[in-house]
Tab-separated table of N, CA and C in Angstrom:
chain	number	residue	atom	x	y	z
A	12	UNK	N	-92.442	182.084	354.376
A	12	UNK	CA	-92.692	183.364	353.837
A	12	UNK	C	-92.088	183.518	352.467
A	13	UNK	N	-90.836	183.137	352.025
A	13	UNK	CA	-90.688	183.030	351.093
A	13	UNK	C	-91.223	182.347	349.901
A	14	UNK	N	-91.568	181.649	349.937
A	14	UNK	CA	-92.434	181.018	349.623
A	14	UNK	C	-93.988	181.768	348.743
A	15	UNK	N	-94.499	182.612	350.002
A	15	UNK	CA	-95.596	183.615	349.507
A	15	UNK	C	-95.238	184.261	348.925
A	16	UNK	N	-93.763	184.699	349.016
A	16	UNK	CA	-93.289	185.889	348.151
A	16	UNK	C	-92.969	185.275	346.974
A	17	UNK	N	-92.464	184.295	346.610
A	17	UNK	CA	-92.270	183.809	345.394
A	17	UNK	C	-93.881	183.367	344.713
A	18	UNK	N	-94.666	182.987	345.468
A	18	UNK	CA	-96.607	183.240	344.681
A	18	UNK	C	-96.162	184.362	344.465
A	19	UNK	N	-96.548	185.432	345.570
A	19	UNK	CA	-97.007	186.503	344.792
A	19	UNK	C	-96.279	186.818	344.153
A	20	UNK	N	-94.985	186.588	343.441
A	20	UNK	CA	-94.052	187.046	342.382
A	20	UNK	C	-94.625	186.432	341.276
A	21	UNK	N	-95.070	185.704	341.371
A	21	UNK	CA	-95.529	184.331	340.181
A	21	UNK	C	-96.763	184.763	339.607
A	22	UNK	N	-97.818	185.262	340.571
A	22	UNK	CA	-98.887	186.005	340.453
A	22	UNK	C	-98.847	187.392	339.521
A	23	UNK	N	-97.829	188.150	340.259
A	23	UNK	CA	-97.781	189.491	339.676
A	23	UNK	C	-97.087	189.065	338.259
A	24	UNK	N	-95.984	188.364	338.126
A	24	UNK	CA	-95.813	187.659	336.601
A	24	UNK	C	-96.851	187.381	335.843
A	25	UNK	N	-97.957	186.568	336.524
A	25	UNK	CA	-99.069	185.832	335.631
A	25	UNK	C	-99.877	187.159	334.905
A	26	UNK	N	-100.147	187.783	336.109
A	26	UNK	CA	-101.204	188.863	335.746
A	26	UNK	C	-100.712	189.692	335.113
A	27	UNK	N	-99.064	189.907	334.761
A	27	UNK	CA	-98.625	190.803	333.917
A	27	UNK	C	-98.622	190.604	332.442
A	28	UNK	N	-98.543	189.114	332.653
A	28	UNK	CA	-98.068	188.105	331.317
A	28	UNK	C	-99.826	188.095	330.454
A	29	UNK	N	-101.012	188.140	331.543
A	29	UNK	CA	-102.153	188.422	331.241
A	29	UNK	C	-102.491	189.873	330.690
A	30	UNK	N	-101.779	190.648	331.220
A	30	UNK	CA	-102.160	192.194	330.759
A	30	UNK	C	-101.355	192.003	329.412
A	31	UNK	N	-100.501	191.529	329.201
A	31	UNK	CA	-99.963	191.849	328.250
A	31	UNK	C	-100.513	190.662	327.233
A	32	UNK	N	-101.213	189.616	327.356
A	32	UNK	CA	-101.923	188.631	326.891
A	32	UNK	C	-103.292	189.618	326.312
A	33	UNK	N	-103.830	189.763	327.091
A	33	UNK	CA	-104.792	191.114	327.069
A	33	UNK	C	-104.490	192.203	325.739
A	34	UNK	N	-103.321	192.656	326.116
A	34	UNK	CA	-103.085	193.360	325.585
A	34	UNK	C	-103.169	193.380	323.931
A	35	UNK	N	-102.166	192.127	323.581
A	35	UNK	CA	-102.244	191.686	322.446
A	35	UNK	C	-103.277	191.290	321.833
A	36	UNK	N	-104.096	190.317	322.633
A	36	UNK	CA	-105.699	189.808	322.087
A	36	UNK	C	-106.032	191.696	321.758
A	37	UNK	N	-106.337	192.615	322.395
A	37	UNK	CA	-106.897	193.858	321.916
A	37	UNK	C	-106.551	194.277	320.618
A	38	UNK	N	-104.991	193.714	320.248
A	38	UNK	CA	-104.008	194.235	319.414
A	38	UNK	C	-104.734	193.497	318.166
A	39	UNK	N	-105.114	192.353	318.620
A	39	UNK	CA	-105.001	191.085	317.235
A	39	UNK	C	-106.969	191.645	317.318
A	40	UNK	N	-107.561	191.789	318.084
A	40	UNK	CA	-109.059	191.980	317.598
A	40	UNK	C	-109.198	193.768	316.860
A	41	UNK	N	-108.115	194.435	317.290
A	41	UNK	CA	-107.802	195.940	316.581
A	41	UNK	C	-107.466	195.370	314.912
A	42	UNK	N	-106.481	194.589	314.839
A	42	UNK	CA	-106.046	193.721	313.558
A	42	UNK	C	-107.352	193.428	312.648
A	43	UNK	N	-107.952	192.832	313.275
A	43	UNK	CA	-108.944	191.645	313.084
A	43	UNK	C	-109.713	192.604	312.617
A	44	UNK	N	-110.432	193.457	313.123
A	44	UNK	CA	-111.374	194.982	313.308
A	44	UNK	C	-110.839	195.372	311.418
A	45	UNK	N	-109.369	196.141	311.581
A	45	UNK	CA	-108.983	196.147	310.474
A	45	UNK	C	-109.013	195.884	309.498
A	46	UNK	N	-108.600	194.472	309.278
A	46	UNK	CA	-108.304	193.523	308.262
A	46	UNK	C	-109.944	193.118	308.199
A	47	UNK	N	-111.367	193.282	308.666
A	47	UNK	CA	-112.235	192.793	308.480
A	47	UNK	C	-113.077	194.440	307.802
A	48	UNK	N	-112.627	195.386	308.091
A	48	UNK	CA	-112.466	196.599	306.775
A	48	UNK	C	-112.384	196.488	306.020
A	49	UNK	N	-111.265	195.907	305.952
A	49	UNK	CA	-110.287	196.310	305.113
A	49	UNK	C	-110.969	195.371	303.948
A	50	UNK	N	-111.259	193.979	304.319
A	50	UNK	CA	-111.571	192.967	303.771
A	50	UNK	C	-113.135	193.542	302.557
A	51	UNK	N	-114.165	194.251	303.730
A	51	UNK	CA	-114.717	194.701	303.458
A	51	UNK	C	-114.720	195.988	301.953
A	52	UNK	N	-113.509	196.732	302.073
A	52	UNK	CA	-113.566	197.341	301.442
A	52	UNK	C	-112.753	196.800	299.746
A	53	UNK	N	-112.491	196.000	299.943
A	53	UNK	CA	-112.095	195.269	298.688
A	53	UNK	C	-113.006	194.155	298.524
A	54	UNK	N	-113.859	194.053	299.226
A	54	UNK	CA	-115.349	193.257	298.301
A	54	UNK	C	-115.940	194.388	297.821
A	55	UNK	N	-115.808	195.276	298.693
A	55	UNK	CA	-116.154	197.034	297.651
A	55	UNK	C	-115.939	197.211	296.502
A	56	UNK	N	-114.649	197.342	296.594
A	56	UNK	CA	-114.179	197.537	295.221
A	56	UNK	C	-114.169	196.437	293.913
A	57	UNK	N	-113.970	195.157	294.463
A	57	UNK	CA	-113.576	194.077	293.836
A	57	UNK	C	-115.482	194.513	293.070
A	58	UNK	N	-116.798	194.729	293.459
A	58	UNK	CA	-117.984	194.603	293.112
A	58	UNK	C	-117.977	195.768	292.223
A	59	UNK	N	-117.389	196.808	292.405
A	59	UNK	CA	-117.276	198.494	291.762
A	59	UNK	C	-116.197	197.989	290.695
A	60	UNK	N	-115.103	197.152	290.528
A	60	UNK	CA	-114.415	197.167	289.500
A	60	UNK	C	-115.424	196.064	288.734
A	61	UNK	N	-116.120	194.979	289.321
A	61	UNK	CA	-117.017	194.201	288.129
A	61	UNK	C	-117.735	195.257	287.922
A	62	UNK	N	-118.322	195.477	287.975
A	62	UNK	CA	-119.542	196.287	287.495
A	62	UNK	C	-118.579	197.185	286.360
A	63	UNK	N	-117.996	197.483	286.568
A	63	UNK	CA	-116.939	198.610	285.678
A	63	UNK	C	-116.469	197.355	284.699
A	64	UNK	N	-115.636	196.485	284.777
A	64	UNK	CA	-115.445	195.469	284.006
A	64	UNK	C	-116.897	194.967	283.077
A	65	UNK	N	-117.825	194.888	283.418
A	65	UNK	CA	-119.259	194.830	282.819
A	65	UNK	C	-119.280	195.774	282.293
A	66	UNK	N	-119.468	197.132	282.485
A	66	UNK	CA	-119.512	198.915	281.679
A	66	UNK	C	-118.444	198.565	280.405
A	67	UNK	N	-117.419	198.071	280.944
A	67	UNK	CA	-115.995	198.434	279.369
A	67	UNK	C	-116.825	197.327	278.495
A	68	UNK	N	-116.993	196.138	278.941
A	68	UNK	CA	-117.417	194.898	278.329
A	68	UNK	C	-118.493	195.287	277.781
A	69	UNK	N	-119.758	195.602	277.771
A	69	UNK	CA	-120.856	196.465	277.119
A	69	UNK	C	-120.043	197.795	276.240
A	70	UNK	N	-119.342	198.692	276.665
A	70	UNK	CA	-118.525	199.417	275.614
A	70	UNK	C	-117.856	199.064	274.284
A	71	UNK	N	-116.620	197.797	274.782
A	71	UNK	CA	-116.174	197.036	273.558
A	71	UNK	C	-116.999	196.500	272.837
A	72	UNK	N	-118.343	196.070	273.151
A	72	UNK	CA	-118.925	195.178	272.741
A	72	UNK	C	-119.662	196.176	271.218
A	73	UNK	N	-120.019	197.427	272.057
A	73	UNK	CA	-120.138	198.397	271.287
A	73	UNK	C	-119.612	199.254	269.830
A	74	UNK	N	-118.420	198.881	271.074
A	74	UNK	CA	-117.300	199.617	269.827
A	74	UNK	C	-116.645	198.612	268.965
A	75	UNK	N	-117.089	197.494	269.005
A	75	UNK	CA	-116.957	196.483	267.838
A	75	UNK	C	-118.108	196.529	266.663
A	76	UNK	N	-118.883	196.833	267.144
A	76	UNK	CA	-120.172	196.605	266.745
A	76	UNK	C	-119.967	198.218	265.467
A	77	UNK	N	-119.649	199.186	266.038
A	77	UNK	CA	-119.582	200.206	265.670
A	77	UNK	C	-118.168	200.092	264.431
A	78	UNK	N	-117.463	199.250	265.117
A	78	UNK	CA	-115.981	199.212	263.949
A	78	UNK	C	-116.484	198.340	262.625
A	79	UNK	N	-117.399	197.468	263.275
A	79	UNK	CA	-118.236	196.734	262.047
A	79	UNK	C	-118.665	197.257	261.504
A	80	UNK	N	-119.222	198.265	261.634
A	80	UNK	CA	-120.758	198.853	260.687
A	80	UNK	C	-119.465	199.910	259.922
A	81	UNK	N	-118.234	200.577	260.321
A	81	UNK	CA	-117.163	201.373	260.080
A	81	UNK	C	-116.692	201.031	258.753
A	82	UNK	N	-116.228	199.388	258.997
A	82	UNK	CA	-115.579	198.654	258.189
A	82	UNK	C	-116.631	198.325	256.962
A	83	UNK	N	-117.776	198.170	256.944
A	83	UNK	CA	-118.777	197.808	256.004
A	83	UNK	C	-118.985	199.231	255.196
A	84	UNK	N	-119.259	200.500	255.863
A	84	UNK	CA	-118.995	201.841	254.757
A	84	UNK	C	-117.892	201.836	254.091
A	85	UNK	N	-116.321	201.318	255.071
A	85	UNK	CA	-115.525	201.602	254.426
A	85	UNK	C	-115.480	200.845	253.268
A	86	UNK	N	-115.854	199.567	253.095
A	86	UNK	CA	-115.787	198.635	251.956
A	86	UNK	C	-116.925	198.767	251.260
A	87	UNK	N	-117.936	199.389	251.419
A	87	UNK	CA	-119.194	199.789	250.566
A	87	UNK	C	-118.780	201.329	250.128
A	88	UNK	N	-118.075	202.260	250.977
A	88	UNK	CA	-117.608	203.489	250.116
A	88	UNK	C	-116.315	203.178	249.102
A	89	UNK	N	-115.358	201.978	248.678
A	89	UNK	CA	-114.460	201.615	248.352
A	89	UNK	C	-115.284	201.036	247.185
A	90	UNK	N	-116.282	199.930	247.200
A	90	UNK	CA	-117.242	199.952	245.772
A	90	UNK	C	-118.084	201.064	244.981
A	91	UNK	N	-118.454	201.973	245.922
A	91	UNK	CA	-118.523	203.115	245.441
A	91	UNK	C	-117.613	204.073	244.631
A	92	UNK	N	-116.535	204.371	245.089
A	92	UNK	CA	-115.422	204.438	244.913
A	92	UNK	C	-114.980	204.134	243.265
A	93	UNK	N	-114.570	202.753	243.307
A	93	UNK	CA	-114.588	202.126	242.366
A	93	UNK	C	-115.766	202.136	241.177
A	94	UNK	N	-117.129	201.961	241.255
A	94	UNK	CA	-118.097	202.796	240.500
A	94	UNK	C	-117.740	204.051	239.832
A	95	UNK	N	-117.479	204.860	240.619
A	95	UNK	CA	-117.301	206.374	240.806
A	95	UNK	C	-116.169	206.341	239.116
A	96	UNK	N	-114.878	205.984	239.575
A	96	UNK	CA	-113.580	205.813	238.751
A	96	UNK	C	-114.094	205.287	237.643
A	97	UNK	N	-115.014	203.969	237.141
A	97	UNK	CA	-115.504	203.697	236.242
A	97	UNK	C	-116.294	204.132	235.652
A	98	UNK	N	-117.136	204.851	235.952
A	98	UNK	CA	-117.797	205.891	235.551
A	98	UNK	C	-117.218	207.315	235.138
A	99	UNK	N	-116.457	207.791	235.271
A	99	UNK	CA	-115.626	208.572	235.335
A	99	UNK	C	-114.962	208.094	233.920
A	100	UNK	N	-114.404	206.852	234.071
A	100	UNK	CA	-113.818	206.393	232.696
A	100	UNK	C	-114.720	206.439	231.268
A	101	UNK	N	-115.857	205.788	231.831
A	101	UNK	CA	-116.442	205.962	231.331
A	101	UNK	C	-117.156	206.884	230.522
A	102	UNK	N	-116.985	208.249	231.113
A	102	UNK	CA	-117.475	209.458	230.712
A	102	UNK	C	-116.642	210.223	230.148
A	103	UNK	N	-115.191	209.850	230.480
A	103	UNK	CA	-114.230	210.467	229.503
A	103	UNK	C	-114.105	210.252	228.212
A	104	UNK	N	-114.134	208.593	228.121
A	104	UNK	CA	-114.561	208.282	226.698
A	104	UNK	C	-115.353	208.437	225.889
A	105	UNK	N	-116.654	208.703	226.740
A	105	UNK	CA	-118.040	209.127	226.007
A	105	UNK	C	-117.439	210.887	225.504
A	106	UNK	N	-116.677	211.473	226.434
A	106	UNK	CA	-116.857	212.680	226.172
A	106	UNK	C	-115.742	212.646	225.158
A	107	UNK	N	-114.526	211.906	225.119
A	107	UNK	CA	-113.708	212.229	223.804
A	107	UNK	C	-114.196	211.957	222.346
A	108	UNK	N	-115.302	210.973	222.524
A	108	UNK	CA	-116.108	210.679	221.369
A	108	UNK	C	-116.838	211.917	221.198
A	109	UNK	N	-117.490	212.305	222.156
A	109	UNK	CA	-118.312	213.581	221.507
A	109	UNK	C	-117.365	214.722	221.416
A	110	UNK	N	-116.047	214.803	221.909
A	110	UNK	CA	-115.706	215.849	221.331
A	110	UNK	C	-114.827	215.600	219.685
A	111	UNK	N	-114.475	214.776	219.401
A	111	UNK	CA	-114.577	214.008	218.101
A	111	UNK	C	-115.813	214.473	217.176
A	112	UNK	N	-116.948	213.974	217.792
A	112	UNK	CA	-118.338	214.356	216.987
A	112	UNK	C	-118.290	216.021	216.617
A	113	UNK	N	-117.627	216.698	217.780
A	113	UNK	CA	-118.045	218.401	217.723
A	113	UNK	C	-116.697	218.831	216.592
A	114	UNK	N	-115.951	217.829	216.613
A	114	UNK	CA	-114.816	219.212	215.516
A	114	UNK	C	-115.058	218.495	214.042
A	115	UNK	N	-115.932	216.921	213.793
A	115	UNK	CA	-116.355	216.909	212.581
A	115	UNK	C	-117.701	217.939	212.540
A	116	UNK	N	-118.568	218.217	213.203
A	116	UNK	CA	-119.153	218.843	212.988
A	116	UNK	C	-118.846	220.480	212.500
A	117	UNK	N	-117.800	220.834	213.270
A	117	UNK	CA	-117.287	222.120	213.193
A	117	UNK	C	-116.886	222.305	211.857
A	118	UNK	N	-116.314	221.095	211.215
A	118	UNK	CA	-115.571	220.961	210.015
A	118	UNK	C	-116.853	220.845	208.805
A	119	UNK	N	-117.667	220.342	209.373
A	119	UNK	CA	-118.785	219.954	208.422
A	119	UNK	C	-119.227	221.508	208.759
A	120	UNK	N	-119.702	222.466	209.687
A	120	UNK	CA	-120.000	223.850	209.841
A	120	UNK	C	-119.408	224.631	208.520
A	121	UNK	N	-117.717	224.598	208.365
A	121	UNK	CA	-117.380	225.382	207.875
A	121	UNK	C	-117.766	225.211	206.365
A	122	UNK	N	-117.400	223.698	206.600
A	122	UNK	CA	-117.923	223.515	204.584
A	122	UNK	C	-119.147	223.454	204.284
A	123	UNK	N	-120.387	224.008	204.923
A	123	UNK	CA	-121.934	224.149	204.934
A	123	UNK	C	-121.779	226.018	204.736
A	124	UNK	N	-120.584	226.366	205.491
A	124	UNK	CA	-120.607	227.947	205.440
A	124	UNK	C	-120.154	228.354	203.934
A	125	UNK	N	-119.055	227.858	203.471
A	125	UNK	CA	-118.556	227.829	202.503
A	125	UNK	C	-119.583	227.768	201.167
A	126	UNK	N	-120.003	226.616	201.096
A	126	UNK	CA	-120.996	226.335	200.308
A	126	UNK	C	-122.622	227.178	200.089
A	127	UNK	N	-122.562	227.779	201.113
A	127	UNK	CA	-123.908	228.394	201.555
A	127	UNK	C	-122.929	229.991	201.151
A	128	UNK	N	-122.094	230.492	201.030
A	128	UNK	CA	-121.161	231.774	200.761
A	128	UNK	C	-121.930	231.381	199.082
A	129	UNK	N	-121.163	230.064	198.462
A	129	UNK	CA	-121.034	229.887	196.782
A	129	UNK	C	-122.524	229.699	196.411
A	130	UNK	N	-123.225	229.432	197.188
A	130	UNK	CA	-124.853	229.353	196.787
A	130	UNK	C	-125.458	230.522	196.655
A	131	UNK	N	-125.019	231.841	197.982
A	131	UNK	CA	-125.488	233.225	197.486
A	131	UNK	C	-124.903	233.675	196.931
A	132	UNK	N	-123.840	233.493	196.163
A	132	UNK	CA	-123.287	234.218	195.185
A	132	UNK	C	-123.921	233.565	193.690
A	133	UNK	N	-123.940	232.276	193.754
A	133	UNK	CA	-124.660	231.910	192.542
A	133	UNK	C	-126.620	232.291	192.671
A	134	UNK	N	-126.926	232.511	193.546
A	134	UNK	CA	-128.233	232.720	193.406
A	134	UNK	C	-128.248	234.008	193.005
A	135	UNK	N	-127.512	235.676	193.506
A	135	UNK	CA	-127.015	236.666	193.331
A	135	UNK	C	-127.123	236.746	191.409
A	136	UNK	N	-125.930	235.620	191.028
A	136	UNK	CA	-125.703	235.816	189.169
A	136	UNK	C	-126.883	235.397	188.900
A	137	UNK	N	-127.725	234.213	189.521
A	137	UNK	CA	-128.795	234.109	188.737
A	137	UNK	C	-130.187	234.820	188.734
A	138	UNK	N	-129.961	235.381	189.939
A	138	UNK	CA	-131.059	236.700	189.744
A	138	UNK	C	-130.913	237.853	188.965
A	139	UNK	N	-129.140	238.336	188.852
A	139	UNK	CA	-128.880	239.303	187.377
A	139	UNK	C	-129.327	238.724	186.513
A	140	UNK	N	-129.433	237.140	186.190
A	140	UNK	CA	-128.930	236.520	184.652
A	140	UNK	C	-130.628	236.542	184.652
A	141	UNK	N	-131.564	236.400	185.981
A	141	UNK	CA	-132.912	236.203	185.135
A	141	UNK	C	-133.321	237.994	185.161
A	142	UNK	N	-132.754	238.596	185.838
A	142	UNK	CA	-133.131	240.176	185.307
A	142	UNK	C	-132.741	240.399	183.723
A	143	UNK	N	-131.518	240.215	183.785
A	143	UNK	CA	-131.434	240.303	182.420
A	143	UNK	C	-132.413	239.356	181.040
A	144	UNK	N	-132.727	238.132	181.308
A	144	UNK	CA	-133.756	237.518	180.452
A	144	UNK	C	-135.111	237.696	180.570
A	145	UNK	N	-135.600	238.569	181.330
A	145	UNK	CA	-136.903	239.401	181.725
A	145	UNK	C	-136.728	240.521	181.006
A	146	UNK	N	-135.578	241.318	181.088
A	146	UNK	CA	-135.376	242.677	179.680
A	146	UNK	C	-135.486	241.970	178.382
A	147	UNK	N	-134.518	241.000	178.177
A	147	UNK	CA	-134.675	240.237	176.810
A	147	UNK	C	-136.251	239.912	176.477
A	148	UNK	N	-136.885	239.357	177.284
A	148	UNK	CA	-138.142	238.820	176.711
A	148	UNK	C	-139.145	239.640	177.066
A	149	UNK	N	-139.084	240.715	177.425
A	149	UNK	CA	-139.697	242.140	177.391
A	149	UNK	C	-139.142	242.540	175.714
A	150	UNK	N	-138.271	242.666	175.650
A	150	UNK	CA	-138.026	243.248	174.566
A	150	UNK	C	-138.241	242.748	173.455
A	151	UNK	N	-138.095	240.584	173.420
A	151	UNK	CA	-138.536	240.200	172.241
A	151	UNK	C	-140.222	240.180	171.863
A	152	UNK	N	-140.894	240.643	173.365
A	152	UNK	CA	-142.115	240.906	173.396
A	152	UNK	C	-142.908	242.023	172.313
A	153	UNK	N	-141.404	242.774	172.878
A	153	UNK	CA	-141.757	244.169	172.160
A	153	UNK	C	-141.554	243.927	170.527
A	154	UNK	N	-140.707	242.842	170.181
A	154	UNK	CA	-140.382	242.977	168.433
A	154	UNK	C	-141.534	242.196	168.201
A	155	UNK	N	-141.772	241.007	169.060
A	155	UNK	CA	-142.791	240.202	168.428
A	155	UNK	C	-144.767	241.188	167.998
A	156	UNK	N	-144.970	241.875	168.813
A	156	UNK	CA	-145.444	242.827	169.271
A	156	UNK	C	-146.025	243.729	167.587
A	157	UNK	N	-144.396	244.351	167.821
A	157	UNK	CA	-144.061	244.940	166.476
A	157	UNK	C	-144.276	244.362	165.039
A	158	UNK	N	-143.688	242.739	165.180
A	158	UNK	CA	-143.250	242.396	164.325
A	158	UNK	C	-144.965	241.606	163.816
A	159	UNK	N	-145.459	241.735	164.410
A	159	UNK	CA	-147.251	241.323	164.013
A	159	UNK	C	-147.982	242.594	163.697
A	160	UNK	N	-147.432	243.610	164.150
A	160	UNK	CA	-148.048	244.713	163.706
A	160	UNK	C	-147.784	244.733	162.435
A	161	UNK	N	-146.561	244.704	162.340
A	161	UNK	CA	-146.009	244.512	160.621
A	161	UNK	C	-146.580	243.607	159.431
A	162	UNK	N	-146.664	242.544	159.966
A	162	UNK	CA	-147.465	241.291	159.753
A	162	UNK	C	-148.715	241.996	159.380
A	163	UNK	N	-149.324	242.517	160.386
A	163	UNK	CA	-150.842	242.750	160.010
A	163	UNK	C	-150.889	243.921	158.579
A	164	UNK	N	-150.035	244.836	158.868
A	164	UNK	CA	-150.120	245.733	158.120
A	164	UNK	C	-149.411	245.034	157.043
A	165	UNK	N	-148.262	244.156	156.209
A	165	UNK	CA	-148.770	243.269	154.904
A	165	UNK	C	-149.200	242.271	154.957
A	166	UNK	N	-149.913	242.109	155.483
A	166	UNK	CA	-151.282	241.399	155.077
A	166	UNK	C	-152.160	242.415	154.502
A	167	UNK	N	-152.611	243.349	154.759
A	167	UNK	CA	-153.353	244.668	154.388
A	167	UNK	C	-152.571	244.767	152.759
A	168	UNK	N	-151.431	244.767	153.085
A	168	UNK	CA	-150.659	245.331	151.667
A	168	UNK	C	-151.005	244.073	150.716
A	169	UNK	N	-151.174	242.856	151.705
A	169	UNK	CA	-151.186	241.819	150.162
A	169	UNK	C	-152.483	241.600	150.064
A	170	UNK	N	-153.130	242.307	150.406
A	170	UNK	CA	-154.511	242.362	150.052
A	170	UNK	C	-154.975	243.306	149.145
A	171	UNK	N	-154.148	244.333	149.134
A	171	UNK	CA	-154.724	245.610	148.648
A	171	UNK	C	-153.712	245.187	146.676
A	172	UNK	N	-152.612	244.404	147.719
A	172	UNK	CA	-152.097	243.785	145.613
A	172	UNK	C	-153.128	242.917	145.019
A	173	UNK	N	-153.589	242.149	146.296
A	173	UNK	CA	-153.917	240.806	145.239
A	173	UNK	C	-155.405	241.760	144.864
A	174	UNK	N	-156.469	242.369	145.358
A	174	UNK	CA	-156.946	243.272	144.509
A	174	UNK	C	-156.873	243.884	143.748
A	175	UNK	N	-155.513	244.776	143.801
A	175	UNK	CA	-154.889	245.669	142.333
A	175	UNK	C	-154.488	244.213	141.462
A	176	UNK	N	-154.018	242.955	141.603
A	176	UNK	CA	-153.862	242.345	140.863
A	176	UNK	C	-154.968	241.851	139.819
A	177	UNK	N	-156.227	241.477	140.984
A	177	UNK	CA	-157.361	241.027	140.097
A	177	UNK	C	-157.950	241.940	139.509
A	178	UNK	N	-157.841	243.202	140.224
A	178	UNK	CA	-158.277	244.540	138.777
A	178	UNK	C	-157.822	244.618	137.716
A	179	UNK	N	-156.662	244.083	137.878
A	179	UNK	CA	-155.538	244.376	136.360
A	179	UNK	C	-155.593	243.134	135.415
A	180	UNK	N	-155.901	241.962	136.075
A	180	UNK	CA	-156.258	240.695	135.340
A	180	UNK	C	-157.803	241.161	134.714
């Protein structure tokens, strides 16, 4: 009898050592269950971060592209730029020359004013001086005038002698 009792002790051991064999296999396929989630969900993500790693990679790719075309205004607005300043120089000099040109001119203005003052004043005397030689030659008009009248009248007189002369001869 002892004997049976030590089976069935051995038994109820086995089958305990099984429940709890059991048990664990449930534990490790609960694990397994888990970790095959879990696994799952980081091929999830691991596919959601490529794809996102692809998105930035198409972005940079972008925003290089974009820093290029950035960098090419900036160095095409920098020759511009530079144009700009030379031109600029350029126009200062042009303009100190012409303002050079404007104060000989100004200067040449005044002595055109000046001269153009002494021209109407001499045109002024010479319009008295020919008023006055228009009275004069009115007037020598008038002696000459006279002075043929006179003329005519001895001539008359030396006519009227040289007749009384040849009467008297």
């Amino acid at each position: 009898k002892s004997e049976i009792n030590l089976l069935e002790e051995r038994i109820r051991a086995l089958e305990a050592e099984d429940i709890k064999s059991k048990s664990k296999i449930a534990e490790e396929e609960c694990k397994n269950v888990a970790a095959m989630k879990s696994l799952e969900t980081l091929r999830s993500e691991k596919e959601m971060a490529q794809v996102k790693v692809a998105e930035l990679s198409k972005t940079i790719a972008v925003n290089e592209e974009h820093i290029e075309k950035i960098t090419k205004q900036m160095n095409e607005t920098e020759e511009e730029k530079q144009e700009a300043k030379s031109e600029v120089l350029s126009l200062s000099a042009e303009n100190q020359k012409l303002q050079s040109i404007n104060t000989e001119i100004t200067a040449c203005k005044g002595l055109l004013q000046s001269k153009l003052e002494t021209v109407t004043r001499d045109k002024e005397c010479l319009q008295l001086d020919i008023a006055s030689l228009k009275e004069k030659l009115l007037s020598c008009e008038v002696m000459v005038s006279e002075l043929s009248g006179d003329k005519n009248a001895l001539s008359e007189e030396k006519k009227l002698l040289v007749a009384n002369m040849d009467a008297i001869i």
